[in-house]
């Protein structure tokens, strides 16, 4: 199968280094302390943040910092096959742990001792790159909740098909069996907080693919900052300050 | 201190606010020790507060004022408003509802021990004559406590019960630092009353 045409266009018409359209919205869940929805192409994710709140399970309480918990789930209707997955399957647990570790790296947990921050992420529509979209949605939701963070974490994926590095794979490209690199970085300080890869890749090509993913992360970070600043200006306008 | 809004600058988490040698990190900002730079930790407006002339440190304080802030977390020494949930022989349990002027979004559990009720006659304190379940109490956080709850103290004059209901169901009026009176029945009930409370 051909994923990049000789003219350099992908199956959906993008260039190899082009991202899908990004759309984000803040404050979509009224009852949550912070919430956001995030779309990357046809992948739609919604995130809600509750907290800091009291830790209900005392044995898990940390005396000098906040406990971060994350729950990832995919809606039954989010893929082509309507699947009825039991809660806590391996993939959900793995992605929950990945999101939790990524968010723990950027939340200033020492400011909120003995409390708990809950992040709930739900995939409404999956078209590849779901974990990147989940991390971006969680970052937006945390910023909406006013939880202090050292930086904004953004995530993006990249792949390598037909001897070409591709940015922001969709489902068809992801299913092609080629390598898939997911990177999460702190956007201003350029520190990598998440790095995952499937399949094999030579080191020199891996560096190219990773560099491409990092540039995708920075593009997402610029967009997220615009959304946050626009939302803050609107709030200020409504408050009249 | 006069607050001086410098320009129309909006910042998001991770943006540089200044060098540690030039500015001090205030609310919504933090100092990264590895490169001695002050970054924003919240989304909002960047505000520079000039130093007071008497201060030996002449660096201004930079803050980020966001319209959203996470719910308050009790800290050591902060004054909290709590509702008493259970009274036992040696301690009383309370749910913390406010930390200073800020409401807590989710409750935190606090404990008022017998030795922390008042500063005088500690040995003669009777918990049931100091608090009743449902009373609203102003207290200060003594310590972060054990794994179970924060330790609260009402040992100062301005700490104690600020609002209580009588058996008849009316809000009682404080008449001394140990007594409250029901306006309906005139019944006097004993409480550890906060000064100028109620």
Short mmCIF file of C-alpha atoms in Angstrom, two decimals, chain A residues 4-227:
data_model
loop_
_atom_site.label_atom_id
_atom_site.label_comp_id
_atom_site.label_asym_id
_atom_site.label_seq_id
_atom_site.Cartn_x
_atom_site.Cartn_y
_atom_site.Cartn_z
CA UNK A 4 2.91 8.87 0.43
CA UNK A 5 2.25 9.60 -3.20
CA UNK A 6 5.12 10.54 -5.54
CA UNK A 7 3.90 14.14 -5.35
CA UNK A 8 4.51 14.06 -1.59
CA UNK A 9 0.91 13.94 -0.45
CA UNK A 10 -0.48 11.59 2.17
CA UNK A 11 -3.73 9.67 2.01
CA UNK A 12 -5.65 12.57 3.54
CA UNK A 13 -3.89 15.17 1.46
CA UNK A 14 -1.37 16.36 4.02
CA UNK A 15 2.31 16.88 3.44
CA UNK A 16 4.59 14.61 5.50
CA UNK A 17 5.34 17.35 8.04
CA UNK A 18 1.83 18.69 8.34
CA UNK A 19 -0.39 18.22 11.35
CA UNK A 20 -4.06 17.47 11.34
CA UNK A 21 -6.37 20.29 12.27
CA UNK A 22 -6.30 21.03 16.00
CA UNK A 23 -9.29 22.37 17.87
CA UNK A 24 -9.64 22.89 21.61
CA UNK A 25 -12.23 24.22 23.99
CA UNK A 26 -11.95 25.06 27.70
CA UNK A 27 -14.58 24.64 30.36
CA UNK A 28 -16.73 22.02 28.69
CA UNK A 29 -17.72 20.24 31.94
CA UNK A 30 -19.44 22.63 34.31
CA UNK A 31 -19.16 20.46 37.42
CA UNK A 32 -15.43 19.85 37.08
CA UNK A 33 -12.81 22.15 38.56
CA UNK A 34 -11.15 22.28 35.16
CA UNK A 35 -12.07 20.71 31.87
CA UNK A 36 -11.19 20.83 28.21
CA UNK A 37 -11.94 19.07 24.99
CA UNK A 38 -9.26 18.58 22.37
CA UNK A 39 -9.48 17.45 18.77
CA UNK A 40 -6.68 16.38 16.46
CA UNK A 41 -8.32 15.73 13.14
CA UNK A 42 -10.98 13.11 13.80
CA UNK A 43 -9.63 12.19 17.22
CA UNK A 44 -11.78 13.79 19.93
CA UNK A 45 -10.86 13.69 23.61
CA UNK A 46 -12.44 15.26 26.67
CA UNK A 47 -10.61 15.75 29.97
CA UNK A 48 -11.86 16.78 33.41
CA UNK A 49 -9.82 17.66 36.48
CA UNK A 50 -11.07 17.54 40.06
CA UNK A 51 -9.03 18.80 42.94
CA UNK A 52 -7.01 19.38 44.89
CA UNK A 53 -9.32 17.41 47.13
CA UNK A 54 -8.92 15.26 50.19
CA UNK A 55 -7.47 11.82 49.62
CA UNK A 56 -10.30 9.38 50.38
CA UNK A 57 -7.97 6.40 50.71
CA UNK A 58 -5.67 7.37 53.56
CA UNK A 59 -3.06 4.74 52.84
CA UNK A 60 -2.24 6.45 49.55
CA UNK A 61 -1.84 9.92 51.02
CA UNK A 62 1.54 11.60 50.61
CA UNK A 63 2.43 13.92 53.45
CA UNK A 64 4.52 16.45 51.55
CA UNK A 65 2.95 16.60 48.10
CA UNK A 66 -0.20 16.03 46.13
CA UNK A 67 -1.18 12.64 44.79
CA UNK A 68 -2.01 12.64 41.09
CA UNK A 69 -4.40 10.02 39.77
CA UNK A 70 -5.51 9.51 36.22
CA UNK A 71 -8.20 7.43 34.61
CA UNK A 72 -8.28 6.91 30.87
CA UNK A 73 -11.19 5.33 29.06
CA UNK A 74 -12.45 4.98 25.53
CA UNK A 75 -16.14 5.29 24.82
CA UNK A 76 -17.69 2.19 23.31
CA UNK A 77 -18.70 4.13 20.24
CA UNK A 78 -15.29 5.70 19.68
CA UNK A 79 -13.97 3.18 17.17
CA UNK A 80 -15.31 1.48 14.08
CA UNK A 81 -16.15 -1.71 15.95
CA UNK A 82 -18.38 -1.10 18.92
CA UNK A 83 -16.36 -2.87 21.57
CA UNK A 84 -17.45 -3.60 25.10
CA UNK A 85 -14.19 -3.49 26.99
CA UNK A 86 -14.15 -4.22 30.69
CA UNK A 87 -12.75 -1.47 32.84
CA UNK A 88 -9.07 -1.83 33.58
CA UNK A 89 -7.89 -3.61 30.48
CA UNK A 90 -4.17 -3.54 29.87
CA UNK A 91 -4.13 -0.77 27.33
CA UNK A 92 -6.23 1.60 29.43
CA UNK A 93 -4.11 0.96 32.49
CA UNK A 94 -0.92 1.53 30.55
CA UNK A 95 -2.14 4.80 29.06
CA UNK A 96 -3.50 5.95 32.43
CA UNK A 97 -0.09 5.37 33.97
CA UNK A 98 1.65 7.17 31.13
CA UNK A 99 -0.60 10.21 31.44
CA UNK A 100 -0.24 10.23 35.20
CA UNK A 101 3.55 10.12 35.08
CA UNK A 102 3.63 12.82 32.44
CA UNK A 103 1.37 15.13 34.43
CA UNK A 104 3.21 14.49 37.69
CA UNK A 105 6.34 15.85 36.05
CA UNK A 106 4.79 19.26 35.46
CA UNK A 107 2.39 19.83 38.38
CA UNK A 108 3.97 21.62 41.34
CA UNK A 109 2.75 18.97 43.76
CA UNK A 110 4.70 20.27 46.75
CA UNK A 111 2.38 23.28 46.95
CA UNK A 112 -0.62 21.08 47.82
CA UNK A 113 0.45 18.56 50.46
CA UNK A 114 -1.80 15.67 51.45
CA UNK A 115 -4.27 16.32 48.68
CA UNK A 116 -5.26 14.55 45.53
CA UNK A 117 -5.71 15.68 41.93
CA UNK A 118 -7.91 13.49 39.76
CA UNK A 119 -7.65 13.60 35.98
CA UNK A 120 -10.30 11.85 33.93
CA UNK A 121 -9.73 11.50 30.20
CA UNK A 122 -12.29 10.04 27.84
CA UNK A 123 -11.81 9.37 24.14
CA UNK A 124 -14.97 10.21 22.27
CA UNK A 125 -13.69 9.46 18.79
CA UNK A 126 -10.45 7.66 17.97
CA UNK A 127 -8.53 8.15 14.74
CA UNK A 128 -4.94 7.60 15.77
CA UNK A 129 -2.80 9.59 18.16
CA UNK A 130 -5.22 9.20 21.05
CA UNK A 131 -2.65 9.28 23.81
CA UNK A 132 -1.12 12.47 22.45
CA UNK A 133 -4.54 14.07 22.33
CA UNK A 134 -5.24 12.87 25.88
CA UNK A 135 -2.08 14.47 27.20
CA UNK A 136 -2.85 17.74 25.45
CA UNK A 137 -6.41 17.72 26.79
CA UNK A 138 -5.20 16.99 30.32
CA UNK A 139 -2.75 19.89 30.15
CA UNK A 140 -5.50 22.25 29.09
CA UNK A 141 -7.81 20.99 31.82
CA UNK A 142 -5.14 21.44 34.50
CA UNK A 143 -4.46 24.99 33.35
CA UNK A 144 -8.20 25.66 33.38
CA UNK A 145 -8.41 24.38 36.96
CA UNK A 146 -5.71 26.83 38.01
CA UNK A 147 -3.37 24.13 39.26
CA UNK A 148 0.20 25.49 39.28
CA UNK A 149 2.42 23.85 36.69
CA UNK A 150 6.06 24.40 35.87
CA UNK A 151 5.33 24.29 32.15
CA UNK A 152 2.77 23.15 29.63
CA UNK A 153 3.27 19.57 28.54
CA UNK A 154 2.31 18.82 24.99
CA UNK A 155 2.52 15.62 23.06
CA UNK A 156 2.63 14.56 19.44
CA UNK A 157 3.36 11.41 17.49
CA UNK A 158 5.38 10.74 14.37
CA UNK A 159 6.04 7.74 12.21
CA UNK A 160 8.11 6.43 9.34
CA UNK A 161 6.45 4.99 6.26
CA UNK A 162 7.58 4.63 2.64
CA UNK A 163 11.02 5.87 3.68
CA UNK A 164 9.50 9.16 4.80
CA UNK A 165 9.08 10.55 8.32
CA UNK A 166 5.43 11.46 8.86
CA UNK A 167 4.05 13.79 11.51
CA UNK A 168 0.83 13.14 13.43
CA UNK A 169 -0.25 9.76 12.15
CA UNK A 170 -3.90 9.02 11.63
CA UNK A 171 -5.50 5.62 12.07
CA UNK A 172 -4.71 4.22 8.64
CA UNK A 173 -1.06 5.19 8.89
CA UNK A 174 -0.90 3.91 12.44
CA UNK A 175 -2.30 0.54 11.39
CA UNK A 176 0.23 0.16 8.61
CA UNK A 177 2.63 -1.52 10.99
CA UNK A 178 5.42 0.98 10.68
CA UNK A 179 7.24 2.56 13.63
CA UNK A 180 5.29 5.01 15.75
CA UNK A 181 7.04 7.46 18.07
CA UNK A 182 5.10 9.41 20.72
CA UNK A 183 6.90 12.31 22.39
CA UNK A 184 5.79 14.53 25.27
CA UNK A 185 7.85 17.60 26.10
CA UNK A 186 7.79 20.56 28.42
CA UNK A 187 7.32 23.11 25.72
CA UNK A 188 9.43 26.00 27.02
CA UNK A 189 12.30 24.14 28.63
CA UNK A 190 12.48 21.46 25.92
CA UNK A 191 12.66 18.59 28.40
CA UNK A 192 11.30 15.25 27.27
CA UNK A 193 8.83 13.79 29.76
CA UNK A 194 7.42 11.01 27.59
CA UNK A 195 8.96 8.88 24.88
CA UNK A 196 7.37 5.74 23.50
CA UNK A 197 8.00 3.83 20.31
CA UNK A 198 6.63 0.75 18.58
CA UNK A 199 8.57 -1.39 16.10
CA UNK A 200 12.20 -0.93 15.16
CA UNK A 201 13.99 2.06 13.73
CA UNK A 202 17.66 2.78 13.01
CA UNK A 203 19.17 5.36 15.33
CA UNK A 204 19.79 8.03 12.72
CA UNK A 205 16.26 7.78 11.35
CA UNK A 206 14.88 7.66 14.88
CA UNK A 207 16.50 11.00 15.65
CA UNK A 208 14.90 12.53 12.57
CA UNK A 209 11.49 11.15 13.48
CA UNK A 210 11.81 12.30 17.07
CA UNK A 211 12.87 15.76 15.98
CA UNK A 212 9.81 15.93 13.79
CA UNK A 213 7.58 14.91 16.69
CA UNK A 214 9.18 17.55 18.91
CA UNK A 215 8.39 20.23 16.35
CA UNK A 216 4.83 18.98 16.34
CA UNK A 217 4.74 19.31 20.13
CA UNK A 218 5.88 22.91 19.89
CA UNK A 219 3.19 23.69 17.35
CA UNK A 220 0.59 22.22 19.70
CA UNK A 221 2.04 24.25 22.58
CA UNK A 222 1.70 27.49 20.64
CA UNK A 223 -1.91 26.70 19.88
CA UNK A 224 -2.66 25.78 23.50
CA UNK A 225 -1.12 29.00 24.77
CA UNK A 226 -3.27 30.97 22.37
CA UNK A 227 -6.38 29.20 23.63
#
